[in-house]
Amino acid sequence: MKVKEFFKSTAFKSLVVLLSIVIIAGALLAIFNDLLHVSDQEKFERIIKKIYGGNASVEKTLEIADEDKTYSYGEVNAAYLMSDGNYLVQSTGTGAFGNGTVTVYVVVEMKDSALAGIGKVVFDSTTVSKYYETSGDFFKKFDISDDRVAAGEYFGVSEGIVNPSAGATASARSINNAVNTAIDFIKKAVLGQTVGEFTYAYEKYIKMDASTITPDQEQKSVDYELVVSENGEAVAFKISVKVVEGVITEYTIVTNGSTYGFEESMPPEFLAQGSENYFVNKTLSDVEALLKEDGSLSEAGSGLHTGATFSTQSCIWAAAFATANFEAFLYPVVYGEHIDEETHTVTDNEIAYHITVSENGEAVAFKISVKVVDGVITEYAIVTNGSTYGFEESMPPEFLAQGSENYFVNKTLSDVEALLNEDGSLSEAGSGLHTGATYSTQSCIWAAAYALGNYDTLLAKEGGAQA
């Protein structure tokens, strides 16, 4: 076919028509894409309008420091101070179906520079394919629980401010966690409060308020009834564990938290009774070998499960918590929050302490030696006086006295605790002692309280003759 004939052919005409359609369609697509495109700013403005109805605007966009971003319930993506004095937080909660997340916008209400409650909560996005819509009543619960939120409570599907959604447990848990994350962010980043700090290893996996822990120093054992937090598709497990001298001797799943039939896929040795149970005779190092540092299953732990990943994790977490904190529960330390360093020597029924007290207000670290016999202080001496700015001249002189003239000599725990309030501040009796050196007075009392408060525990732990 000649070139001229080709250009006159039906094939060429069809090609031109098709090419024209492609060009026109592409142009129209580009035009409509520009017309219909919704920028992030427009999306945000729509969220603001949905929440506030146009009655509030952003006063300030908060800079989120790395240390203020992640919390035990999830993480914060953005935060804004609004013109009404409240905060709008975009936060992502963990615990959705398939270990996914849900992101929401949360209005955190403020009053007199304090957390007052939760206003509206608006769904933003989710990472999971199986997101089950929660009911309107579910979202209303956030707005009607202000008193409890202000009092420090959090939302949960089975504990705290209970806010479940029938048929959407995982979605509800993740949204609750997103709201809890917003609460923690405001507490920490805005109000400067301490949040999310745990006293015990693996505590973040355990519902402490629902668990019971019973130590027996005579038997050197701790009995645990642990409720493990919801984990992915697994709801709360209740697990009974007994640890003797650091070794698990009993392990029983009282309530199996597996769902969707995954209980059939759990390691059978986790379900076994008595000495056949997998965890019996295991120590902390055995259990920790099953976990990575972030609490997920290690290669060894992954080798145990047969499909029920979250249930397997939950069971291991209970064993890890029980063994890791065995000594802490069997031999609890009191008044330790005020002590930087401490060494002691136990001889029969006598304990000689060398105590470094934490810095306290204007007072720097005090170093104090204390001797306790049969639960009574027999010697007390300030080795390094931590008073500053001349306040050492204002300290109670009887605190500085030597030998039997010292205030603390012949004092018992009840005598010393009468000088302190529950929060460690000076009681009326304690305040009556100082003559201006408040912090130094506190520090000296804290050392005496530590020495007396831990006397019986240290005797039991280190084999001294108990009083």
GROMACS .gro file of C-alpha atoms in nm:
model
  467
    1MET     CA    1   0.000   0.000   0.000
    2LYS     CA    2   0.133   0.342  -0.096
    3VAL     CA    3   0.164   0.619   0.162
    4LYS     CA    4  -0.113   0.826   0.000
    5GLU     CA    5  -0.345   0.530   0.000
    6PHE     CA    6  -0.272   0.460   0.367
    7PHE     CA    7  -0.369   0.812   0.474
    8LYS     CA    8  -0.697   0.769   0.284
    9SER     CA    9  -0.764   0.427   0.435
   10THR     CA   10  -1.027   0.333   0.692
   11ALA     CA   11  -0.751   0.203   0.921
   12PHE     CA   12  -0.581   0.543   0.934
   13LYS     CA   13  -0.911   0.720   0.996
   14SER     CA   14  -0.987   0.479   1.284
   15LEU     CA   15  -0.641   0.542   1.429
   16VAL     CA   16  -0.695   0.918   1.416
   17VAL     CA   17  -1.032   0.885   1.586
   18LEU     CA   18  -0.886   0.666   1.864
   19LEU     CA   19  -0.591   0.898   1.913
   20SER     CA   20  -0.825   1.197   1.932
   21ILE     CA   21  -1.036   1.020   2.194
   22VAL     CA   22  -0.726   0.944   2.402
   23ILE     CA   23  -0.604   1.304   2.382
   24ILE     CA   24  -0.944   1.451   2.466
   25ALA     CA   25  -1.000   1.202   2.750
   26GLY     CA   26  -0.658   1.275   2.892
   27ALA     CA   27  -0.721   1.648   2.879
   28LEU     CA   28  -1.062   1.609   3.044
   29LEU     CA   29  -0.913   1.381   3.312
   30ALA     CA   30  -0.645   1.637   3.388
   31ILE     CA   31  -0.903   1.916   3.407
   32PHE     CA   32  -1.138   1.719   3.634
   33ASN     CA   33  -0.847   1.599   3.846
   34ASP     CA   34  -0.759   1.961   3.915
   35LEU     CA   35  -1.121   2.055   3.970
   36LEU     CA   36  -1.198   1.761   4.201
   37HIS     CA   37  -0.864   1.732   4.382
   38VAL     CA   38  -0.895   1.787   4.756
   39SER     CA   39  -0.576   1.912   4.916
   40ASP     CA   40  -0.469   1.816   5.268
   41GLN     CA   41  -0.554   2.170   5.377
   42GLU     CA   42  -0.907   2.140   5.233
   43LYS     CA   43  -0.953   1.803   5.405
   44PHE     CA   44  -0.845   1.956   5.732
   45GLU     CA   45  -1.079   2.253   5.690
   46ARG     CA   46  -1.366   2.010   5.626
   47ILE     CA   47  -1.277   1.827   5.949
   48ILE     CA   48  -1.276   2.157   6.138
   49LYS     CA   49  -1.616   2.248   5.994
   50LYS     CA   50  -1.756   1.903   6.074
   51ILE     CA   51  -1.642   1.933   6.435
   52TYR     CA   52  -1.702   2.300   6.506
   53GLY     CA   53  -1.958   2.403   6.245
   54GLY     CA   54  -1.742   2.700   6.150
   55ASN     CA   55  -1.736   2.843   6.503
   56ALA     CA   56  -1.365   2.794   6.577
   57SER     CA   57  -1.033   2.832   6.403
   58VAL     CA   58  -0.674   2.725   6.456
   59GLU     CA   59  -0.482   2.960   6.684
   60LYS     CA   60  -0.156   2.768   6.676
   61THR     CA   61  -0.016   2.449   6.523
   62LEU     CA   62   0.183   2.265   6.790
   63GLU     CA   63   0.533   2.139   6.719
   64ILE     CA   64   0.546   1.775   6.832
   65ALA     CA   65   0.882   1.671   6.978
   66ASP     CA   66   0.996   1.314   6.916
   67GLU     CA   67   0.963   1.231   7.286
   68ASP     CA   68   0.600   1.352   7.284
   69LYS     CA   69   0.488   1.156   6.978
   70THR     CA   70   0.452   0.791   7.087
   71TYR     CA   71   0.251   0.653   7.380
   72SER     CA   72   0.144   0.312   7.506
   73TYR     CA   73  -0.191   0.341   7.322
   74GLY     CA   74  -0.065   0.480   6.989
   75GLU     CA   75   0.091   0.795   6.848
   76VAL     CA   76   0.010   1.160   6.778
   77ASN     CA   77   0.029   1.289   6.422
   78ALA     CA   78  -0.074   1.655   6.461
   79ALA     CA   79  -0.211   1.889   6.726
   80TYR     CA   80  -0.364   2.236   6.725
   81LEU     CA   81  -0.462   2.496   6.982
   82MET     CA   82  -0.808   2.616   6.881
   83SER     CA   83  -0.962   2.961   6.922
   84ASP     CA   84  -1.199   2.826   7.190
   85GLY     CA   85  -0.904   2.730   7.413
   86ASN     CA   86  -0.939   2.356   7.351
   87TYR     CA   87  -0.698   2.134   7.161
   88LEU     CA   88  -0.765   1.936   6.844
   89VAL     CA   89  -0.542   1.628   6.820
   90GLN     CA   90  -0.507   1.388   6.528
   91SER     CA   91  -0.401   1.059   6.682
   92THR     CA   92  -0.366   0.698   6.574
   93GLY     CA   93  -0.471   0.413   6.803
   94THR     CA   94  -0.342   0.056   6.795
   95GLY     CA   95  -0.546  -0.263   6.841
   96ALA     CA   96  -0.761  -0.270   6.527
   97PHE     CA   97  -0.833  -0.591   6.335
   98GLY     CA   98  -0.520  -0.764   6.204
   99ASN     CA   99  -0.292  -0.555   6.426
  100GLY     CA  100  -0.400  -0.246   6.234
  101THR     CA  101  -0.472   0.110   6.343
  102VAL     CA  102  -0.747   0.371   6.330
  103THR     CA  103  -0.680   0.746   6.309
  104VAL     CA  104  -0.924   1.002   6.449
  105TYR     CA  105  -0.949   1.371   6.533
  106VAL     CA  106  -1.010   1.434   6.903
  107VAL     CA  107  -1.123   1.754   7.072
  108VAL     CA  108  -0.956   1.766   7.413
  109GLU     CA  109  -1.145   2.014   7.630
  110MET     CA  110  -0.962   2.238   7.875
  111LYS     CA  111  -1.075   2.444   8.173
  112ASP     CA  112  -0.857   2.662   8.395
  113SER     CA  113  -0.541   2.521   8.231
  114ALA     CA  114  -0.646   2.165   8.319
  115LEU     CA  115  -0.782   1.869   8.125
  116ALA     CA  116  -1.162   1.890   8.146
  117GLY     CA  117  -1.282   1.611   7.916
  118ILE     CA  118  -1.332   1.497   7.558
  119GLY     CA  119  -1.552   1.677   7.306
  120LYS     CA  120  -1.617   1.536   6.962
  121VAL     CA  121  -1.427   1.243   6.813
  122VAL     CA  122  -1.430   1.220   6.432
  123PHE     CA  123  -1.311   0.922   6.227
  124ASP     CA  124  -1.030   1.003   5.982
  125SER     CA  125  -0.879   0.683   5.838
  126THR     CA  126  -0.777   0.323   5.904
  127THR     CA  127  -0.509   0.082   5.785
  128VAL     CA  128  -0.728  -0.228   5.800
  129SER     CA  129  -0.950  -0.379   5.536
  130LYS     CA  130  -1.197  -0.510   5.794
  131TYR     CA  131  -1.300  -0.188   5.966
  132TYR     CA  132  -1.641  -0.225   6.124
  133GLU     CA  133  -1.838   0.096   6.164
  134THR     CA  134  -1.912   0.184   6.524
  135SER     CA  135  -2.251   0.319   6.629
  136GLY     CA  136  -2.330   0.681   6.703
  137ASP     CA  137  -2.381   0.591   7.069
  138PHE     CA  138  -2.019   0.478   7.080
  139PHE     CA  139  -1.893   0.826   6.986
  140LYS     CA  140  -2.135   0.995   7.227
  141LYS     CA  141  -1.972   0.810   7.519
  142PHE     CA  142  -1.657   1.019   7.481
  143ASP     CA  143  -1.847   1.343   7.530
  144ILE     CA  144  -2.044   1.236   7.838
  145SER     CA  145  -1.752   1.108   8.046
  146ASP     CA  146  -1.581   1.439   8.122
  147ASP     CA  147  -1.568   1.400   8.501
  148ARG     CA  148  -1.402   1.060   8.476
  149VAL     CA  149  -1.154   1.177   8.211
  150ALA     CA  150  -1.063   1.477   8.424
  151ALA     CA  151  -1.011   1.238   8.716
  152GLY     CA  152  -0.750   1.044   8.515
  153GLU     CA  153  -0.946   0.751   8.370
  154TYR     CA  154  -0.902   0.612   8.020
  155PHE     CA  155  -1.139   0.448   7.772
  156GLY     CA  156  -1.152   0.072   7.708
  157VAL     CA  157  -1.384  -0.196   7.575
  158SER     CA  158  -1.381  -0.389   7.903
  159GLU     CA  159  -1.215  -0.169   8.165
  160GLY     CA  160  -1.178   0.196   8.264
  161ILE     CA  161  -1.451   0.406   8.104
  162VAL     CA  162  -1.610   0.110   7.930
  163ASN     CA  163  -1.693   0.200   7.569
  164PRO     CA  164  -1.748  -0.111   7.356
  165SER     CA  165  -1.926  -0.130   7.023
  166ALA     CA  166  -2.119  -0.448   6.950
  167GLY     CA  167  -1.972  -0.636   6.655
  168ALA     CA  168  -1.680  -0.394   6.624
  169THR     CA  169  -1.462  -0.478   6.922
  170ALA     CA  170  -1.127  -0.433   6.748
  171SER     CA  171  -1.234  -0.106   6.583
  172ALA     CA  172  -1.373   0.023   6.913
  173ARG     CA  173  -1.052  -0.069   7.094
  174SER     CA  174  -0.840   0.115   6.838
  175ILE     CA  175  -1.056   0.429   6.850
  176ASN     CA  176  -1.053   0.422   7.231
  177ASN     CA  177  -0.674   0.394   7.215
  178ALA     CA  178  -0.651   0.689   6.975
  179VAL     CA  179  -0.854   0.900   7.220
  180ASN     CA  180  -0.638   0.779   7.510
  181THR     CA  181  -0.329   0.877   7.311
  182ALA     CA  182  -0.467   1.229   7.264
  183ILE     CA  183  -0.530   1.250   7.639
  184ASP     CA  184  -0.174   1.142   7.720
  185PHE     CA  185  -0.031   1.389   7.468
  186ILE     CA  186  -0.210   1.683   7.630
  187LYS     CA  187  -0.109   1.567   7.976
  188LYS     CA  188   0.257   1.535   7.881
  189ALA     CA  189   0.328   1.787   7.605
  190VAL     CA  190   0.091   2.065   7.717
  191LEU     CA  191   0.049   2.021   8.093
  192GLY     CA  192   0.394   1.878   8.168
  193GLN     CA  193   0.260   1.575   8.353
  194THR     CA  194   0.425   1.234   8.368
  195VAL     CA  195   0.239   0.966   8.170
  196GLY     CA  196   0.300   0.618   8.038
  197GLU     CA  197   0.576   0.530   8.284
  198PHE     CA  198   0.566   0.177   8.419
  199THR     CA  199   0.695   0.054   8.753
  200TYR     CA  200   0.740  -0.309   8.647
  201ALA     CA  201   0.888  -0.492   8.350
  202TYR     CA  202   0.621  -0.597   8.094
  203GLU     CA  203   0.361  -0.399   8.290
  204LYS     CA  204   0.224  -0.239   7.975
  205TYR     CA  205   0.080  -0.576   7.874
  206ILE     CA  206  -0.096  -0.637   8.207
  207LYS     CA  207  -0.414  -0.486   8.350
  208MET     CA  208  -0.277  -0.419   8.694
  209ASP     CA  209  -0.608  -0.305   8.845
  210ALA     CA  210  -0.772  -0.633   8.745
  211SER     CA  211  -0.481  -0.856   8.854
  212THR     CA  212  -0.389  -0.985   9.198
  213ILE     CA  213  -0.036  -1.058   9.319
  214THR     CA  214   0.033  -1.242   9.645
  215PRO     CA  215   0.393  -1.273   9.771
  216ASP     CA  216   0.499  -1.521  10.041
  217GLN     CA  217   0.846  -1.440  10.177
  218GLU     CA  218   0.852  -1.750  10.395
  219GLN     CA  219   0.796  -1.979  10.094
  220LYS     CA  220   0.997  -1.750   9.862
  221SER     CA  221   0.706  -1.758   9.618
  222VAL     CA  222   0.470  -1.521   9.439
  223ASP     CA  223   0.121  -1.620   9.322
  224TYR     CA  224  -0.018  -1.420   9.030
  225GLU     CA  225  -0.370  -1.392   8.889
  226LEU     CA  226  -0.293  -1.187   8.580
  227VAL     CA  227  -0.529  -1.027   8.331
  228VAL     CA  228  -0.344  -0.966   8.005
  229SER     CA  229  -0.454  -0.669   7.794
  230GLU     CA  230  -0.634  -0.718   7.463
  231ASN     CA  231  -0.389  -0.789   7.183
  232GLY     CA  232  -0.495  -0.778   6.817
  233GLU     CA  233  -0.785  -1.020   6.777
  234ALA     CA  234  -0.717  -1.173   7.121
  235VAL     CA  235  -0.929  -1.033   7.403
  236ALA     CA  236  -0.811  -1.033   7.764
  237PHE     CA  237  -0.654  -1.357   7.889
  238LYS     CA  238  -0.673  -1.442   8.258
  239ILE     CA  239  -0.374  -1.651   8.360
  240SER     CA  240  -0.267  -1.797   8.694
  241VAL     CA  241   0.109  -1.824   8.751
  242LYS     CA  242   0.313  -1.934   9.052
  243VAL     CA  243   0.684  -1.850   9.072
  244VAL     CA  244   0.912  -2.001   9.337
  245GLU     CA  245   1.269  -1.873   9.368
  246GLY     CA  246   1.251  -1.730   9.016
  247VAL     CA  247   1.116  -2.047   8.848
  248ILE     CA  248   0.759  -2.099   8.722
  249THR     CA  249   0.609  -2.396   8.905
  250GLU     CA  250   0.244  -2.353   8.797
  251TYR     CA  251   0.086  -2.196   8.489
  252THR     CA  252  -0.284  -2.216   8.403
  253ILE     CA  253  -0.496  -2.030   8.147
  254VAL     CA  254  -0.810  -1.951   8.344
  255THR     CA  255  -0.984  -1.751   8.069
  256ASN     CA  256  -0.878  -1.807   7.710
  257GLY     CA  257  -0.883  -1.481   7.516
  258SER     CA  258  -0.856  -1.633   7.170
  259THR     CA  259  -1.135  -1.539   6.929
  260TYR     CA  260  -1.256  -1.627   6.578
  261GLY     CA  261  -1.169  -1.994   6.640
  262PHE     CA  262  -0.799  -1.926   6.696
  263GLU     CA  263  -0.812  -2.107   7.031
  264GLU     CA  264  -0.790  -2.422   6.819
  265SER     CA  265  -0.458  -2.295   6.679
  266MET     CA  266  -0.291  -2.219   7.012
  267PRO     CA  267   0.023  -2.416   7.107
  268PRO     CA  268  -0.124  -2.721   7.286
  269GLU     CA  269   0.158  -2.715   7.541
  270PHE     CA  270   0.037  -2.369   7.654
  271LEU     CA  271  -0.302  -2.524   7.735
  272ALA     CA  272  -0.162  -2.832   7.910
  273GLN     CA  273  -0.218  -2.877   8.282
  274GLY     CA  274   0.033  -2.930   8.562
  275SER     CA  275   0.391  -3.027   8.484
  276GLU     CA  276   0.304  -3.079   8.117
  277ASN     CA  277   0.251  -2.708   8.067
  278TYR     CA  278   0.514  -2.541   7.850
  279PHE     CA  279   0.600  -2.270   8.103
  280VAL     CA  280   0.653  -2.494   8.407
  281ASN     CA  281   1.023  -2.497   8.513
  282LYS     CA  282   1.096  -2.196   8.292
  283THR     CA  283   1.300  -1.900   8.417
  284LEU     CA  284   1.304  -1.539   8.299
  285SER     CA  285   1.584  -1.602   8.049
  286ASP     CA  286   1.388  -1.895   7.900
  287VAL     CA  287   1.078  -1.679   7.856
  288GLU     CA  288   1.257  -1.369   7.727
  289ALA     CA  289   1.421  -1.581   7.457
  290LEU     CA  290   1.074  -1.606   7.302
  291LEU     CA  291   1.037  -1.228   7.267
  292LYS     CA  292   1.211  -0.943   7.088
  293GLU     CA  293   1.284  -0.620   7.273
  294ASP     CA  294   0.960  -0.464   7.145
  295GLY     CA  295   0.753  -0.751   7.289
  296SER     CA  296   0.685  -0.919   6.955
  297LEU     CA  297   0.768  -1.287   6.901
  298SER     CA  298   1.131  -1.374   6.838
  299GLU     CA  299   1.227  -1.649   6.598
  300ALA     CA  300   1.206  -1.896   6.886
  301GLY     CA  301   0.865  -1.759   6.990
  302SER     CA  302   0.735  -1.765   6.634
  303GLY     CA  303   0.833  -2.130   6.616
  304LEU     CA  304   0.583  -2.209   6.891
  305HIS     CA  305   0.260  -2.071   6.747
  306THR     CA  306   0.054  -2.243   6.482
  307GLY     CA  307  -0.156  -1.951   6.368
  308ALA     CA  308  -0.272  -1.789   6.693
  309THR     CA  309   0.001  -1.523   6.699
  310PHE     CA  310  -0.166  -1.275   6.934
  311SER     CA  311  -0.277  -1.542   7.182
  312THR     CA  312   0.073  -1.687   7.184
  313GLN     CA  313   0.215  -1.342   7.261
  314SER     CA  314  -0.034  -1.283   7.542
  315CYS     CA  315   0.055  -1.610   7.713
  316ILE     CA  316   0.428  -1.536   7.691
  317TRP     CA  317   0.379  -1.182   7.823
  318ALA     CA  318   0.212  -1.321   8.137
  319ALA     CA  319   0.506  -1.555   8.198
  320ALA     CA  320   0.755  -1.275   8.132
  321PHE     CA  321   0.581  -1.038   8.374
  322ALA     CA  322   0.564  -1.303   8.647
  323THR     CA  323   0.931  -1.403   8.627
  324ALA     CA  324   1.079  -1.057   8.558
  325ASN     CA  325   0.912  -0.900   8.862
  326PHE     CA  326   0.944  -1.191   9.103
  327GLU     CA  327   1.194  -1.020   9.336
  328ALA     CA  328   1.022  -0.682   9.311
  329PHE     CA  329   0.697  -0.829   9.443
  330LEU     CA  330   0.854  -1.070   9.691
  331TYR     CA  331   1.087  -0.805   9.833
  332PRO     CA  332   0.921  -0.468   9.760
  333VAL     CA  333   1.124  -0.152   9.817
  334VAL     CA  334   0.952   0.145   9.983
  335TYR     CA  335   1.060   0.510   9.972
  336GLY     CA  336   1.299   0.416   9.690
  337GLU     CA  337   1.172   0.702   9.471
  338HIS     CA  338   1.365   0.944   9.692
  339ILE     CA  339   1.693   0.751   9.692
  340ASP     CA  340   1.966   0.777   9.426
  341GLU     CA  341   2.199   0.514   9.563
  342GLU     CA  342   2.210   0.275   9.857
  343THR     CA  343   2.441   0.007   9.988
  344HIS     CA  344   2.395  -0.196  10.305
  345THR     CA  345   2.542  -0.472  10.516
  346VAL     CA  346   2.327  -0.727  10.698
  347THR     CA  347   2.469  -0.883  11.015
  348ASP     CA  348   2.225  -1.098  11.210
  349ASN     CA  349   1.945  -0.855  11.303
  350GLU     CA  350   2.144  -0.540  11.221
  351ILE     CA  351   2.149  -0.350  10.890
  352ALA     CA  352   2.402  -0.073  10.829
  353TYR     CA  353   2.300   0.155  10.539
  354HIS     CA  354   2.490   0.412  10.334
  355ILE     CA  355   2.222   0.618  10.159
  356THR     CA  356   2.245   0.890   9.893
  357VAL     CA  357   1.922   1.090   9.887
  358SER     CA  358   1.803   1.239   9.556
  359GLU     CA  359   1.832   1.613   9.495
  360ASN     CA  360   1.526   1.786   9.638
  361GLY     CA  361   1.440   2.146   9.560
  362GLU     CA  362   1.738   2.362   9.655
  363ALA     CA  363   1.893   2.072   9.848
  364VAL     CA  364   2.151   1.869   9.657
  365ALA     CA  365   2.221   1.505   9.737
  366PHE     CA  366   2.259   1.420  10.106
  367LYS     CA  367   2.475   1.122  10.203
  368ILE     CA  368   2.356   0.965  10.525
  369SER     CA  369   2.459   0.655  10.721
  370VAL     CA  370   2.193   0.476  10.924
  371LYS     CA  371   2.207   0.166  11.139
  372VAL     CA  372   1.888  -0.024  11.228
  373VAL     CA  373   1.864  -0.304  11.486
  374ASP     CA  374   1.537  -0.488  11.559
  375GLY     CA  375   1.342  -0.224  11.367
  376VAL     CA  376   1.486   0.069  11.563
  377ILE     CA  377   1.744   0.326  11.448
  378THR     CA  378   2.054   0.299  11.668
  379GLU     CA  379   2.284   0.528  11.468
  380TYR     CA  380   2.217   0.819  11.228
  381ALA     CA  381   2.483   1.048  11.082
  382ILE     CA  382   2.482   1.303  10.799
  383VAL     CA  383   2.803   1.234  10.607
  384THR     CA  384   2.747   1.494  10.332
  385ASN     CA  385   2.511   1.783  10.401
  386GLY     CA  386   2.315   1.871  10.088
  387SER     CA  387   2.181   2.203  10.213
  388THR     CA  388   2.264   2.504   9.995
  389TYR     CA  389   2.231   2.884  10.002
  390GLY     CA  390   2.308   2.886  10.375
  391PHE     CA  391   2.007   2.672  10.465
  392GLU     CA  392   2.233   2.431  10.652
  393GLU     CA  393   2.218   2.690  10.930
  394SER     CA  394   1.839   2.650  10.935
  395MET     CA  395   1.832   2.271  10.963
  396PRO     CA  396   1.686   2.117  11.279
  397PRO     CA  397   1.994   2.100  11.509
  398GLU     CA  398   1.883   1.762  11.645
  399PHE     CA  399   1.919   1.620  11.288
  400LEU     CA  400   2.286   1.725  11.294
  401ALA     CA  401   2.356   1.600  11.647
  402GLN     CA  402   2.594   1.309  11.696
  403GLY     CA  403   2.541   0.978  11.872
  404SER     CA  404   2.244   0.929  12.102
  405GLU     CA  405   2.159   1.299  12.083
  406ASN     CA  406   2.052   1.265  11.719
  407TYR     CA  407   1.680   1.308  11.659
  408PHE     CA  408   1.639   0.977  11.474
  409VAL     CA  409   1.810   0.751  11.726
  410ASN     CA  410   1.557   0.517  11.894
  411LYS     CA  411   1.293   0.603  11.633
  412THR     CA  412   1.078   0.332  11.466
  413LEU     CA  413   0.906   0.333  11.128
  414SER     CA  414   0.578   0.460  11.274
  415ASP     CA  415   0.765   0.748  11.442
  416VAL     CA  416   0.928   0.854  11.115
  417GLU     CA  417   0.620   0.804  10.895
  418ALA     CA  418   0.427   1.036  11.126
  419LEU     CA  419   0.650   1.315  10.991
  420LEU     CA  420   0.541   1.258  10.630
  421ASN     CA  421   0.223   1.279  10.425
  422GLU     CA  422   0.144   0.996  10.185
  423ASP     CA  423   0.305   1.185   9.895
  424GLY     CA  424   0.633   1.221  10.086
  425SER     CA  425   0.584   1.586  10.177
  426LEU     CA  426   0.611   1.701  10.538
  427SER     CA  427   0.312   1.637  10.760
  428GLU     CA  428   0.208   1.885  11.026
  429ALA     CA  429   0.440   1.707  11.269
  430GLY     CA  430   0.726   1.711  11.017
  431SER     CA  431   0.672   2.077  10.937
  432GLY     CA  432   0.697   2.152  11.307
  433LEU     CA  433   1.057   2.031  11.306
  434HIS     CA  434   1.216   2.249  11.040
  435THR     CA  435   1.312   2.611  11.085
  436GLY     CA  436   1.333   2.714  10.721
  437ALA     CA  437   1.528   2.431  10.554
  438THR     CA  438   1.220   2.247  10.426
  439TYR     CA  439   1.389   2.041  10.152
  440SER     CA  440   1.683   1.940  10.370
  441THR     CA  441   1.445   1.835  10.646
  442GLN     CA  442   1.253   1.619  10.399
  443SER     CA  443   1.571   1.456  10.268
  444CYS     CA  444   1.686   1.357  10.615
  445ILE     CA  445   1.345   1.208  10.699
  446TRP     CA  446   1.334   1.017  10.367
  447ALA     CA  447   1.666   0.846  10.451
  448ALA     CA  448   1.532   0.733  10.788
  449ALA     CA  449   1.206   0.614  10.633
  450TYR     CA  450   1.392   0.415  10.366
  451ALA     CA  451   1.616   0.246  10.624
  452LEU     CA  452   1.327   0.148  10.852
  453GLY     CA  453   1.073   0.073  10.579
  454ASN     CA  454   1.295  -0.184  10.408
  455TYR     CA  455   1.445  -0.341  10.719
  456ASP     CA  456   1.225  -0.653  10.743
  457THR     CA  457   1.232  -0.706  10.366
  458LEU     CA  458   1.611  -0.700  10.349
  459LEU     CA  459   1.641  -0.938  10.644
  460ALA     CA  460   1.406  -1.182  10.470
  461LYS     CA  461   1.586  -1.147  10.138
  462GLU     CA  462   1.941  -1.175  10.268
  463GLY     CA  463   1.892  -1.428  10.542
  464GLY     CA  464   1.929  -1.212  10.850
  465ALA     CA  465   1.757  -1.294  11.179
  466GLN     CA  466   1.419  -1.118  11.156
  467ALA     CA  467   1.298  -0.915  11.450
   0.00000   0.00000   0.00000
